[in-house]
Amino acid sequence: MKKYFGNRAKRVPFSFLYRNDSLYVLQDASKEYLVKEGSIITKINGVESKDLVEQMIIFQSSDGFNRTLPLWDISRNFTKNYAVVYGTPNSFDIEYISQNNSTNKVKIKAIRKSEFSKNRKTMSKKNDYEFTVLNDKAILTIATFDISDLKSYNKFLKNTFNKINKLQINKLIVDVRGNLGGRPEASDELLSFLIEKEIHPIKRQYALVDQLPEKEYFLKNEVFKYFHKENFKNNNDTIIVKNASFHKIKPQKDRYSGKIVFLIDENCVSTTSSMLGQVKTHLNAKFVGTETGGNPVTVVANFTVTQILPNSKLEFKLPLIKSEKNVTFANNGRGIIPTVKIEPGVNDLLNNNDLVLKKGIELLENNCTKQSIEY
């Protein structure tokens, strides 16, 4: 099914943004190009967009009560989500409101992924990490913690914070929007340049089982090998990772101690969300953007491996260990709630108007402390 939805299934030829109960067109990748960017889709094949999305979200998983990540996934993987609920038709009857507020109806042919990829505009790709100085402010962008070359990454961070200190910069923006996580070592290294004293980010790691899974039913990848190198202790119906709470992060010599703002969004999950939980606990930081998709208090899939059923040969992902973090706030089933909630509109995205970054700069300049109450 995944391969079918990804390659062979026909799809509506649009890239979408779902915002404030409205479905916006970011790109029209059809040959006809009948629906302009920025238009609001009101109905697809007779179903109102809001009702359509609410049916799709039933099939979405989320980390607690979070809705930002499921809604983003619906926008990004619209074909898959539409197909789950409504199938894969050969055409779509589209009703929409153009940017000049006129109401229109068109029939659009469905296209396959290859044609969709060929026709749509290429989106600019972020570097994994980069650093810039803007007047008296530093902007550090970490697009992923899935770092293949940790040595180069660590050297980059060392040089970055060394430069910040030499320039006596006391206003820093850390942009982790779109960071889906990765290696904890990478996020720990970033934290080490921001914390004032040694911290222990993990409270405990465990699984509510009385024995480890059979090795022969799993793909022998690096995650599985790493998992079996852990030091486990069996305690009745719970397996505990011994000494997990001993893990520590020490502050660096060139640590930063000035004002700091983090730019966040729904894609901040896994390792990134866990790191932001430590930021909220140990730093006087502000957060700008949208609620993170990941839970900062607990990670329920600290080790995720692929199991292959012996008879059917079906493959599925299986989380093995739950990780509870050392934070000063309770787990309420939500992500990191921004100090200031900013959701760029479709025109802002189309015109590369980065409202989130602008608000982050404003916070540093005005020292705003008002907590967002939009949630």
Coordinates of C-alpha atoms in Angstrom, one line a residue, residues 58-350:
I58 CA -9.0 10.1 12.4
F59 CA -6.4 7.9 10.8
Q60 CA -3.5 10.0 12.0
S61 CA -1.3 9.2 14.9
S62 CA -0.1 12.0 17.2
D63 CA 2.1 12.4 20.2
G64 CA -0.6 12.9 22.9
F65 CA -3.2 15.5 22.1
N66 CA -1.1 17.4 19.5
R67 CA -2.9 18.4 16.2
T68 CA -0.2 20.5 14.6
L69 CA 1.8 17.4 13.3
P70 CA -1.2 15.4 12.0
L71 CA -2.5 18.5 10.2
W72 CA 0.9 19.1 8.6
D73 CA 1.1 15.4 7.5
I74 CA -2.3 15.7 5.9
S75 CA -1.0 18.7 3.9
R76 CA 2.3 17.1 3.0
N77 CA 1.0 13.6 2.2
F78 CA -2.4 14.6 0.9
T79 CA -2.7 11.7 -1.7
K80 CA -2.0 9.0 0.9
N81 CA -4.5 10.5 3.4
Y82 CA -7.1 11.2 0.8
A83 CA -6.8 7.6 -0.6
V84 CA -7.3 6.1 2.9
V85 CA -10.7 7.7 3.2
Y86 CA -11.9 8.4 -0.3
G87 CA -9.9 6.2 -2.7
T88 CA -7.9 7.2 -5.8
P89 CA -10.2 8.6 -8.5
N90 CA -9.0 9.5 -12.0
S91 CA -10.2 13.1 -11.7
F92 CA -11.2 15.6 -9.1
D93 CA -14.1 18.1 -9.1
I94 CA -12.6 21.1 -7.4
E95 CA -14.6 24.1 -6.0
Y96 CA -12.4 27.0 -4.9
I97 CA -12.2 30.7 -4.1
S98 CA -9.5 32.5 -6.0
Q99 CA -7.4 35.3 -4.4
N100 CA -9.7 37.9 -6.0
N101 CA -12.6 36.2 -4.1
S102 CA -14.4 34.7 -7.1
T103 CA -16.0 31.3 -6.7
N104 CA -15.0 28.7 -9.4
K105 CA -15.5 25.1 -10.4
V106 CA -13.0 23.0 -12.4
K107 CA -12.4 19.3 -13.1
I108 CA -8.8 18.3 -12.7
K109 CA -7.1 15.2 -14.0
A110 CA -5.3 13.1 -11.4
I111 CA -1.6 12.5 -12.0
R112 CA 1.0 10.1 -10.7
K113 CA 3.9 11.0 -8.5
S114 CA 6.5 11.1 -11.3
E115 CA 4.5 13.7 -13.2
F116 CA 3.7 15.6 -10.0
S117 CA 7.4 15.8 -9.1
K118 CA 8.3 16.9 -12.6
N119 CA 5.8 19.7 -12.8
R120 CA 6.0 21.2 -9.3
K121 CA 8.5 24.0 -8.4
T122 CA 11.6 22.9 -6.6
M123 CA 11.6 24.0 -3.0
S124 CA 14.8 25.4 -1.6
K125 CA 16.7 22.9 0.7
K126 CA 18.2 24.0 3.9
N127 CA 21.7 23.0 4.9
D128 CA 22.0 20.7 7.8
Y129 CA 23.4 23.5 9.9
E130 CA 24.5 27.1 9.3
F131 CA 25.3 30.3 11.2
T132 CA 24.9 34.0 10.3
V133 CA 25.3 37.3 12.1
L134 CA 22.7 39.9 11.6
N135 CA 23.7 43.2 13.1
D136 CA 24.0 42.5 16.8
K137 CA 22.2 39.2 16.6
A138 CA 23.4 35.6 15.9
I139 CA 21.2 33.2 14.0
L140 CA 22.0 29.5 14.3
T141 CA 20.0 27.1 12.1
I142 CA 20.0 23.4 12.9
A143 CA 17.8 21.7 10.3
T144 CA 18.4 18.1 11.5
F145 CA 20.2 16.2 14.3
D146 CA 20.5 13.2 11.9
I147 CA 24.2 14.2 11.5
S148 CA 26.4 11.7 9.6
D149 CA 29.7 13.5 10.4
L150 CA 29.5 14.4 14.1
K151 CA 33.2 15.5 14.1
S152 CA 32.5 18.2 11.5
Y153 CA 29.3 19.2 13.3
N154 CA 31.0 19.5 16.6
K155 CA 33.7 21.6 15.1
F156 CA 31.1 23.9 13.5
L157 CA 29.4 24.4 16.9
K158 CA 32.7 25.1 18.6
N159 CA 33.7 27.7 16.0
T160 CA 30.2 29.2 16.0
F161 CA 30.1 29.9 19.8
N162 CA 33.7 30.9 19.8
K163 CA 32.8 33.6 17.3
I164 CA 29.7 34.6 19.2
N165 CA 31.8 35.2 22.3
K166 CA 34.6 37.0 20.5
L167 CA 32.0 39.4 18.9
Q168 CA 30.4 39.8 22.3
I169 CA 26.9 38.9 20.9
N170 CA 24.3 38.6 23.6
K171 CA 21.2 38.0 21.3
L172 CA 20.9 34.5 19.8
I173 CA 18.2 32.9 17.7
V174 CA 18.3 29.1 17.3
D175 CA 16.1 27.9 14.4
V176 CA 15.1 24.2 14.7
R177 CA 12.0 24.5 12.5
G178 CA 11.6 21.4 10.3
N179 CA 14.1 19.4 12.5
L180 CA 12.6 15.9 12.7
G181 CA 15.3 14.8 15.2
G182 CA 18.1 12.3 14.9
R183 CA 21.1 11.5 17.0
P184 CA 20.9 12.5 20.7
E185 CA 24.7 13.1 20.6
A186 CA 24.1 16.0 18.2
S187 CA 21.4 17.7 20.4
D188 CA 23.5 17.1 23.5
E189 CA 26.4 18.9 21.9
L190 CA 24.2 21.9 21.1
L191 CA 22.9 21.9 24.7
S192 CA 26.4 21.9 26.1
F193 CA 27.0 25.3 24.6
L194 CA 23.8 26.7 26.2
I195 CA 23.6 25.3 29.7
E196 CA 25.1 26.9 32.8
K197 CA 25.7 23.7 34.8
E198 CA 25.8 19.9 34.3
I199 CA 22.4 18.3 33.6
H200 CA 21.1 14.8 33.6
P201 CA 18.4 14.8 30.8
I202 CA 17.1 11.2 31.3
K203 CA 15.0 10.2 34.4
R204 CA 14.6 6.5 33.3
Q205 CA 14.2 4.2 30.4
Y206 CA 12.2 1.0 30.5
A207 CA 9.8 -1.4 28.8
L208 CA 6.7 -3.0 30.3
V209 CA 7.7 -6.5 29.3
D210 CA 9.4 -9.5 31.1
Q211 CA 11.7 -10.5 28.3
L212 CA 13.5 -9.0 25.2
P213 CA 12.1 -9.9 21.8
E214 CA 13.5 -12.7 19.7
K215 CA 16.3 -11.6 17.5
E216 CA 15.6 -13.8 14.5
Y217 CA 12.3 -11.9 13.8
F218 CA 14.0 -8.5 13.3
L219 CA 16.0 -6.8 10.6
K220 CA 19.6 -6.6 11.9
N221 CA 20.2 -2.9 11.4
E222 CA 22.3 -0.6 13.4
V223 CA 19.4 0.4 15.7
F224 CA 18.8 -3.2 16.7
K225 CA 22.5 -3.9 17.3
Y226 CA 22.7 -0.7 19.4
F227 CA 19.7 -1.7 21.4
H228 CA 21.2 -5.1 22.4
K229 CA 24.3 -3.4 23.6
E230 CA 22.3 -1.6 26.3
N231 CA 22.7 -2.7 29.9
F232 CA 19.3 -4.1 30.9
K233 CA 17.9 -5.2 34.2
N234 CA 14.8 -7.4 34.6
N235 CA 12.4 -6.2 37.3
N236 CA 9.3 -8.5 37.3
D237 CA 7.3 -7.3 34.3
T238 CA 9.5 -4.4 33.5
I239 CA 12.9 -4.3 31.8
I240 CA 14.9 -1.3 32.8
V241 CA 17.9 0.3 31.0
K242 CA 20.5 0.4 33.8
N243 CA 22.3 3.7 34.4
A244 CA 20.2 5.6 32.0
S245 CA 19.8 8.4 34.5
F246 CA 23.6 8.7 34.8
H247 CA 23.8 10.2 31.3
K248 CA 25.0 13.8 31.7
I249 CA 25.8 16.9 29.6
K250 CA 28.5 19.2 30.8
P251 CA 28.7 22.9 29.8
Q252 CA 31.3 24.0 27.4
K253 CA 34.0 26.6 28.1
D254 CA 32.7 28.8 25.3
R255 CA 29.1 28.5 26.4
Y256 CA 26.6 31.2 25.5
S257 CA 24.8 33.1 28.4
G258 CA 22.9 35.9 26.7
K259 CA 19.3 36.2 25.5
I260 CA 18.0 33.4 23.4
V261 CA 14.9 32.6 21.3
F262 CA 14.1 29.2 19.7
L263 CA 12.1 29.1 16.4
I264 CA 9.9 26.0 16.5
D265 CA 7.1 24.2 14.5
E266 CA 5.1 21.0 14.2
N267 CA 8.1 19.2 12.7
C268 CA 10.1 19.4 15.9
V269 CA 9.7 15.8 17.1
S270 CA 11.7 13.0 18.7
T271 CA 15.3 14.1 19.7
T272 CA 14.5 17.8 18.8
S273 CA 11.4 17.9 21.1
S274 CA 13.3 16.2 23.9
M275 CA 16.1 18.8 23.6
L276 CA 13.5 21.6 23.7
G277 CA 12.2 20.1 26.9
Q278 CA 15.7 20.6 28.4
V279 CA 15.8 24.1 27.0
K280 CA 12.5 24.9 28.7
T281 CA 13.7 23.4 32.0
H282 CA 17.2 24.8 32.2
L283 CA 17.3 28.0 30.1
N284 CA 15.4 31.3 30.2
A285 CA 14.5 30.9 26.6
K286 CA 11.5 32.1 24.5
F287 CA 9.8 30.0 21.8
V288 CA 8.3 31.4 18.6
G289 CA 6.2 29.5 16.0
T290 CA 3.8 26.7 16.4
E291 CA 3.4 23.9 19.0
T292 CA 6.0 21.1 18.5
G293 CA 4.8 17.8 17.2
G294 CA 6.8 15.8 19.7
N295 CA 6.3 15.4 23.4
P296 CA 9.2 16.9 25.4
V297 CA 8.5 14.9 28.6
T298 CA 8.5 11.3 27.3
V299 CA 9.6 9.4 24.2
V300 CA 7.6 6.2 23.7
A301 CA 9.8 5.0 20.8
N302 CA 13.3 5.5 22.0
F303 CA 14.4 2.4 20.1
T304 CA 12.3 1.6 17.0
V305 CA 13.1 -1.6 15.0
T306 CA 11.6 -3.4 12.1
Q307 CA 9.9 -6.8 12.9
I308 CA 9.2 -9.4 10.2
L309 CA 6.4 -11.8 11.0
P310 CA 7.6 -15.3 10.3
N311 CA 4.7 -16.6 8.2
S312 CA 3.1 -13.6 6.4
K313 CA 6.5 -11.8 6.1
L314 CA 4.7 -8.6 6.9
E315 CA 7.0 -5.8 8.2
F316 CA 6.2 -3.2 10.8
K317 CA 7.9 -0.8 13.1
L318 CA 8.0 -1.8 16.8
P319 CA 9.0 0.6 19.6
L320 CA 11.0 -1.1 22.3
I321 CA 11.9 1.4 25.0
K322 CA 10.1 4.3 26.7
S323 CA 12.3 7.2 27.8
E324 CA 11.2 9.6 30.5
K325 CA 13.0 13.0 30.6
N326 CA 14.2 15.1 33.6
V327 CA 12.0 18.2 33.2
T328 CA 10.4 20.6 35.6
F329 CA 6.9 20.4 34.0
A330 CA 4.2 17.7 33.8
N331 CA 3.3 15.6 30.8
N332 CA 0.0 17.0 29.6
G333 CA 0.0 15.3 26.3
R334 CA 1.2 18.5 24.4
G335 CA 4.3 19.6 22.8
I336 CA 6.3 22.8 23.6
I337 CA 3.8 25.6 23.5
P338 CA 5.3 28.7 21.9
T339 CA 5.7 31.9 24.0
V340 CA 4.3 33.6 20.9
K341 CA 2.3 31.6 18.4
I342 CA 3.0 32.6 14.8
E343 CA 1.4 30.7 11.9
P344 CA 2.6 32.2 8.6
G345 CA -0.2 32.6 6.0
V346 CA -0.2 31.2 2.5
N347 CA 0.9 34.6 1.1
D348 CA 3.8 34.8 3.5
L349 CA 5.0 31.3 2.5
L350 CA 4.6 32.1 -1.2

